[in-house]
XYZ file of C-alpha atoms in Angstrom:
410
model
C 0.000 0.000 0.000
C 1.584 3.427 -1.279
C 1.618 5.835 2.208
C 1.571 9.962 2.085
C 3.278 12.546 4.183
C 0.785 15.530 4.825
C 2.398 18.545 6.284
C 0.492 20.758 8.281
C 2.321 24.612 8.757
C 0.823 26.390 11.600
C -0.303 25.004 15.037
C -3.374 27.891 15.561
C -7.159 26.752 15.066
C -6.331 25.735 11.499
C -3.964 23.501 11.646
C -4.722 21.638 15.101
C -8.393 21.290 13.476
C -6.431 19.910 10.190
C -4.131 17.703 11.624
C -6.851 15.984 14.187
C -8.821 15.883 11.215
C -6.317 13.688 9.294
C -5.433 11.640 11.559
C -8.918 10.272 12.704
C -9.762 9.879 9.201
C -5.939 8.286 7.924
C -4.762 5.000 8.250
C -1.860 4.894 10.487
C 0.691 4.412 7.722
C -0.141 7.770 6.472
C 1.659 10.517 7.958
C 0.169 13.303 9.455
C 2.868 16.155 10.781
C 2.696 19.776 12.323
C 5.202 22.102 12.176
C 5.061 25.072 14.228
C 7.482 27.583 15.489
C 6.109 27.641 19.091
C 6.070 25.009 21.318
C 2.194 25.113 23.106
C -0.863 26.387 21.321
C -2.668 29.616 22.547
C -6.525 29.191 22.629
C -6.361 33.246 21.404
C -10.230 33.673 21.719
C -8.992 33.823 25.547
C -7.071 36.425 25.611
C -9.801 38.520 25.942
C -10.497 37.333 29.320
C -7.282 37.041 30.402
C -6.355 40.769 30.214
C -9.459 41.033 32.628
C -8.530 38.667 35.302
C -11.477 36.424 33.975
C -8.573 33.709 32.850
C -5.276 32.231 33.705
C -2.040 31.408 31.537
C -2.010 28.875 32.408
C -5.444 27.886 31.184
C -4.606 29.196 28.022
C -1.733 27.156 26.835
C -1.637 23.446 25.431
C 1.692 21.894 24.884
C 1.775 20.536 21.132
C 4.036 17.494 22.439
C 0.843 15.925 23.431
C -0.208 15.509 19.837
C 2.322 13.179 19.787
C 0.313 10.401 21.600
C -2.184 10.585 19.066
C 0.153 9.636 16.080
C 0.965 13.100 15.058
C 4.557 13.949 14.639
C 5.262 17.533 15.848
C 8.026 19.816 15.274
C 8.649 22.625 16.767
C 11.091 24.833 14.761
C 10.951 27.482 12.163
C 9.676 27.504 8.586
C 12.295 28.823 6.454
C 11.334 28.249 3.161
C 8.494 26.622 1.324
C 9.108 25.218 -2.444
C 5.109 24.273 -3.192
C 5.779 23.504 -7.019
C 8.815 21.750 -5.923
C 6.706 20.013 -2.851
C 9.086 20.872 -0.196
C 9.780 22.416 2.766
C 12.691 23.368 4.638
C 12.816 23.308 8.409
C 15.734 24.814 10.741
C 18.288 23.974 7.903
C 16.577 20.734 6.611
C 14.321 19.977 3.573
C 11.588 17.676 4.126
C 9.490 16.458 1.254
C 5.292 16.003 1.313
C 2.468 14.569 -1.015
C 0.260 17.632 0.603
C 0.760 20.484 2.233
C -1.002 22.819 4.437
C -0.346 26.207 5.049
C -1.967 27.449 8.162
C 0.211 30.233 8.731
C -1.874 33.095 10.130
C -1.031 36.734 10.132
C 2.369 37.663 11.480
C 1.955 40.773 13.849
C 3.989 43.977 12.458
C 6.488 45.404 15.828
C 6.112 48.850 16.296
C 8.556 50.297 18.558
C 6.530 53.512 19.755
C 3.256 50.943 19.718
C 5.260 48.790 22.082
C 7.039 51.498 24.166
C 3.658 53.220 24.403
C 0.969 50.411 25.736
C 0.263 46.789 25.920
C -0.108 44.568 22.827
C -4.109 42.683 23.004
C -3.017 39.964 20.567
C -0.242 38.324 22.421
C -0.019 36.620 25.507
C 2.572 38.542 27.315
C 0.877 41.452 25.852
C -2.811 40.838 27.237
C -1.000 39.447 30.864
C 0.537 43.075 30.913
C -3.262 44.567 30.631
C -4.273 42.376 33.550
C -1.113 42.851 35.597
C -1.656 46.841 35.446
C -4.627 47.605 34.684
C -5.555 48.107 38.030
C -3.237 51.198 38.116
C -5.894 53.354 35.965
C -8.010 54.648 38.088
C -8.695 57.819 36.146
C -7.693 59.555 32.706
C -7.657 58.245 29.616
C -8.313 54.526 28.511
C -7.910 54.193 24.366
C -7.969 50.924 22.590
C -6.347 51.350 19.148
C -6.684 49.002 15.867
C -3.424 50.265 14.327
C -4.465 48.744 10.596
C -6.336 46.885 8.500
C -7.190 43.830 7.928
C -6.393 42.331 11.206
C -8.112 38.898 12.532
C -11.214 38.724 14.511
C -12.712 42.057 13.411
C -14.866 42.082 16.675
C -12.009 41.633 19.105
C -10.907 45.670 19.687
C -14.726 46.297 20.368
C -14.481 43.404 23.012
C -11.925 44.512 24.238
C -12.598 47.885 24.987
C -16.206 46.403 26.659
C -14.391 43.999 28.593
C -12.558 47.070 30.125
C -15.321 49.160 30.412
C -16.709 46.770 32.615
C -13.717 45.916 34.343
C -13.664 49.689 35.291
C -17.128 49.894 36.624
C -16.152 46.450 38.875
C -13.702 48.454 40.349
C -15.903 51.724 40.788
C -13.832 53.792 38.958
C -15.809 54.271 35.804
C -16.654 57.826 36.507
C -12.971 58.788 36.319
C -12.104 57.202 32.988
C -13.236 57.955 29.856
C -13.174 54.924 27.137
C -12.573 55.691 23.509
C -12.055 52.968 20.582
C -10.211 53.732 17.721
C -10.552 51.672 14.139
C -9.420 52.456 10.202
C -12.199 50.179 8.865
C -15.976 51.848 9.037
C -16.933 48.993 11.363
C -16.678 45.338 12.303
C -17.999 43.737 8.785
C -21.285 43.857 6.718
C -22.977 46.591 7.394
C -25.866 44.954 9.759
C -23.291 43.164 12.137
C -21.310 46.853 12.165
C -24.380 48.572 12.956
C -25.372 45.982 15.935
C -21.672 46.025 17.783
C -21.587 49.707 17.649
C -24.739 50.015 19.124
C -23.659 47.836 21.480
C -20.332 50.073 22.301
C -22.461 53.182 22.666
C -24.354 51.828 25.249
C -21.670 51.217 27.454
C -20.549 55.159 26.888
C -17.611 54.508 25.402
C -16.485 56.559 22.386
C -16.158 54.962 18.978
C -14.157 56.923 16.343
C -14.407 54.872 12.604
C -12.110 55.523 9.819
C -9.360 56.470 12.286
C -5.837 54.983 10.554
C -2.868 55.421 13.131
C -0.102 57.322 11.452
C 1.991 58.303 14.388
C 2.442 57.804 18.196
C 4.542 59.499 20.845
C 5.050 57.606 23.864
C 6.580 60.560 25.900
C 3.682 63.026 25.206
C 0.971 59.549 25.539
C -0.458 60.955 21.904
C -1.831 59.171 18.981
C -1.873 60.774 15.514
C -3.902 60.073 13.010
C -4.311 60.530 9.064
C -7.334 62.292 9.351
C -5.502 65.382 11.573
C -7.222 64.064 15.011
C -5.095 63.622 17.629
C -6.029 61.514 21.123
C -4.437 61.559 24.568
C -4.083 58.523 26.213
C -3.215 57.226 30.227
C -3.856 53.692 29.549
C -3.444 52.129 26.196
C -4.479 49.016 24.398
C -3.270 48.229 20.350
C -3.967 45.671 18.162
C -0.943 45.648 15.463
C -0.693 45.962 12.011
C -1.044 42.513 10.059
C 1.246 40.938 7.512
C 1.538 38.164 5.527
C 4.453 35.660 6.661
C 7.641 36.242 4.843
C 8.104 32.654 4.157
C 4.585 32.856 2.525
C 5.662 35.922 0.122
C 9.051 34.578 -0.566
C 7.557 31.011 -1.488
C 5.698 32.494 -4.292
C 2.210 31.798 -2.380
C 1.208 35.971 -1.761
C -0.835 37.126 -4.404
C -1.118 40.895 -5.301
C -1.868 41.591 -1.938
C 0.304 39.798 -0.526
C -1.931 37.360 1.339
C -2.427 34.080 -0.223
C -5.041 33.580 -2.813
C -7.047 29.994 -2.694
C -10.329 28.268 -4.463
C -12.794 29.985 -1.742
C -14.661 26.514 -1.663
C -11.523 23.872 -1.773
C -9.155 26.162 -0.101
C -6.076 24.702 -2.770
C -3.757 27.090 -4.400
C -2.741 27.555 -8.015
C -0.196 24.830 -6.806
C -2.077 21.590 -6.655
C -2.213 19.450 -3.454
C -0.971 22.391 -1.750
C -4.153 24.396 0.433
C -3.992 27.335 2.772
C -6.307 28.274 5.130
C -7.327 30.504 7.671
C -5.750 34.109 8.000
C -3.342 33.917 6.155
C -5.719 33.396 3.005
C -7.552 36.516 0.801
C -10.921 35.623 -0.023
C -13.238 38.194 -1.930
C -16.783 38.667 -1.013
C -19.585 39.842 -3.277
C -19.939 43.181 -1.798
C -16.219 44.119 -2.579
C -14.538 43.390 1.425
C -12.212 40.261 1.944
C -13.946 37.522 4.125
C -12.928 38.443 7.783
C -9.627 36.631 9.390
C -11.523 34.899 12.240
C -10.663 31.842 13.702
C -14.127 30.017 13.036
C -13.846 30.151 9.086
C -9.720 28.533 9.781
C -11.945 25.852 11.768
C -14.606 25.018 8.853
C -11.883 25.055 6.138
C -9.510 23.184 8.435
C -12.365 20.116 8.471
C -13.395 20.647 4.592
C -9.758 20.694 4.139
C -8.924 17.337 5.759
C -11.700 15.309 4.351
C -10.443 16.452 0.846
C -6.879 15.368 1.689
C -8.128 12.218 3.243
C -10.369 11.321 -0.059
C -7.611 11.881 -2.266
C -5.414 9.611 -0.036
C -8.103 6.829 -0.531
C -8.972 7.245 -3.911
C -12.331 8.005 -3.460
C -13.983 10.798 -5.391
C -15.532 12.674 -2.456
C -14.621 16.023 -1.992
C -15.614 18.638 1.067
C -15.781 22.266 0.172
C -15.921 25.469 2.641
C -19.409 27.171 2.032
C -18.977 30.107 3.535
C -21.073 30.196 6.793
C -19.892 31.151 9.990
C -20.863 32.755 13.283
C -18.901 34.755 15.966
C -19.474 35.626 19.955
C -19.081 39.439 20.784
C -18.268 39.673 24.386
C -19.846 42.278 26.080
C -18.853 42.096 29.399
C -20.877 41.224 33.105
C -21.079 37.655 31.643
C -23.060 38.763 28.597
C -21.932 38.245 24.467
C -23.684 38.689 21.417
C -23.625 36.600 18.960
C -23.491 36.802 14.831
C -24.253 34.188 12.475
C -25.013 33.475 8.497
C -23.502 32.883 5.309
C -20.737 35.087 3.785
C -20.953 33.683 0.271
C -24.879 34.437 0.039
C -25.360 36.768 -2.897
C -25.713 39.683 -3.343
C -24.435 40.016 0.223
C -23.690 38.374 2.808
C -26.872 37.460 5.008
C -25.358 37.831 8.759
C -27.557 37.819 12.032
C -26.970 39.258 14.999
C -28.240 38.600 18.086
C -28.652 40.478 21.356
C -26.201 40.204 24.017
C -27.312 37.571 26.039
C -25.802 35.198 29.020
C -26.427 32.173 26.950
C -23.782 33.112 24.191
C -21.224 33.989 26.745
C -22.087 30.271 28.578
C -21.700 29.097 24.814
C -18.541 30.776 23.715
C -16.701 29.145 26.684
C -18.751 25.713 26.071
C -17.236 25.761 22.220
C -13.351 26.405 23.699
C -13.995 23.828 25.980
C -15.375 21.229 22.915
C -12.734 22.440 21.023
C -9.649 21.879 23.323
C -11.254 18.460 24.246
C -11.345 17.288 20.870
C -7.775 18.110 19.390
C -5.751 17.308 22.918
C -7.445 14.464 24.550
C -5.853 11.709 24.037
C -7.566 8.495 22.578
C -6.315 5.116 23.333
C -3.990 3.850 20.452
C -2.580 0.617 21.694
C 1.066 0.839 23.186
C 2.671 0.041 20.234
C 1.194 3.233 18.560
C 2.369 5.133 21.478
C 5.526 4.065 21.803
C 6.138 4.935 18.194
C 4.462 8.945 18.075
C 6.149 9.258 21.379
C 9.697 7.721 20.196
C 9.866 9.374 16.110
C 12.680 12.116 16.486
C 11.285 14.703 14.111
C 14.609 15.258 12.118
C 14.294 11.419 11.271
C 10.765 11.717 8.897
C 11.414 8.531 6.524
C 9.532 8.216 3.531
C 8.453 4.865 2.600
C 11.166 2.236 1.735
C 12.935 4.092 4.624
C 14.631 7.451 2.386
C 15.214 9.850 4.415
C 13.345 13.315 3.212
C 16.017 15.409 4.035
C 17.783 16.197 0.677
């Protein structure tokens, strides 16, 4: 029986959903294998709460060795280069060969010295354990959350943020003291209903909400933020989401299209290159009315599965094929235990046909229920037998062997 080496770049949503994915549906002589520069995966949806004291690192952080148990080989070491017509990939120095390959990449964050110097970084996790360590220190002035460019993933997370802080404020009776302000360069967080719903839901909370507000220079000393538009905003306390770009390794593979960002069949999720996919953010999908489809980790989950069960199907020479379709839904935390929460199909025509619904304690209870299903399904550990184990546990990753035992570094 011939056997395949799937590579999986990327150990976010996308490629733990990809790689689980594969190997339930694989035969064990198949070869699943993640590659990721870190070694533990950060549920990011939780960041959120952790820069309010709502969770722990701890709580956070999965250790990618424990894939290992289910027959996944993980490395943990940098992409340097990808070769997709050439089906290779090289890895700290070494060039391993696949049959498919997945890139799963994400959205590399742009560093911004006066960003950095001047206030705490949401999308990391040192970054959103800084906001929890001190945010207790404001207790009046200025509070400004800041999207710093565009496109950026999870288009709702800034306007969580900020109402996560809001309400962290009035737990610690010092709302009357602070003002709240939200800055953004896009006019709002996606089609038109969905932007209209979160800002309402902003307002209500009193904090300020300045659209079409693109960051073009900062002064930590003065605690100022510039922007293209000639406004200017003070700032005690500040919270940024960076600029996004697409990975280097991406754009220097030949994978970026004119934007940069790599372009893919919107239903198969493959690239001009065959048996080569990419998914989730670091992907450029158009949408009827003329925006991109947003970076959000739900769509890197759906494509992740339709992804799989193509790879899978080709694998067994069957004819079936899973596509993407386009549909997802989001949580919008609110804060005091309450989210909203959006949902419909981005590929309807001749817009997208999105939902939103009210904030509500049962999509907060939900949002933490779907982490929980989530975690559960990609780290616990199923019972392979102890011969299975001892072999995922045992493979060094710098010893991949391709069948009849060549080695696939070249």
């Amino acid at each position: 029986m011939a056997t395949s080496t799937t590579i999986i770049l990327g150990g976010g949503v996308g490629g733990l959903v990809t790689a689980h994915e594969l190997r339930r549906r694989l035969k064990k002589e198949h070869r699943v294998v993640l590659v990721d520069r870190e070694e533990a995966h950060i549920f990011w949806p939780s960041l959120l709460w952790l820069q309010v004291g709502l969770r722990e690192r701890s709580g956070i952080v999965r250790e990618l060795s424990k894939l290992r148990k289910k027959g996944i080989e993980v490395i943990c070491r940098e992409v340097e280069a990808i070769a997709p017509a050439e089906m290779t990939v090289t890895i700290d120095g070494h060039t391993l060969e696949f049959d498919y390959l997945v890139v799963s990449l994400g959205a590399q964050l742009e560093k911004i010295p006066e960003l950095a110097e001047a206030g705490h970084n949401l999308y990391t996790l040192d970054g959103a354990a800084a906001i929890c360590d001190t945010r207790n220190s404001l207790t009046q002035g200025h509070l400004v959350v800041v999207a710093a460019g565009t496109p950026f993933k999870c288009p709702a997370a800034p306007y969580e943020a900020a109402m996560l802080l809001e309400h962290d404020l009035r737990k610690r009776q010092v709302r009357d003291r602070v003002t709240v302000a939200l800055y953004s360069p896009e006019t709002g967080p996606g089609v038109p209903e969905v932007s209209a719903g979160v800002r309402s839901m902003v307002e209500a909370k009193g904090i300020s909400y300045f659209p079409e507000h693109r960051l073009e220079q900062v002064e930590p000393l003065d605690r100022t933020l510039h922007f293209s538009n000639g406004t200017e905003a003070q700032f005690d306390f500040l919270v940024y989401i960076p600029p996004h770009v697409p990975p280097q390794v991406v754009l220097d593979g030949g994978l970026g299209g004119d934007s940069g960002w790599v372009q893919v069949d919107r239903e198969t999720m493959e690239t001009a290159f065959p048996d080569v996919f990419a998914i989730g953010d670091v992907t450029t999908i158009g949408l009827s009315m003329g925006l991109p489809l947003p970076k959000a980790g739900v769509f890197a989950h759906h494509q992740a599965e339709a992804v799989a069960h193509s790879i899978a199907s080709r694998i067994d020479g069957a004819p079936e094929f899973s596509t993407f379709n386009g549909h997802g839904e989001c949580f919008v935390e609110a804060g005091g235990g309450r989210a909203g929460f959006g949902r419909g199909n981005f590929y309807a025509e001749p817009t997208p046909t999105i939902k939103l619904h009210e904030p509500g304690r049962q999509w907060h209870a939900a949002k933490d229920a779907f982490r929980k299903k989530l975690v559960e399904k990609v780290f616990l550990i199923p019972d392979l037998g102890n011969k299975l184990r001892r072999q995922a546990n045992s493979l060094p990753w710098h010893r991949l062997l391709r069948p009849g035992g060549r080695l696939l570094w070249n």
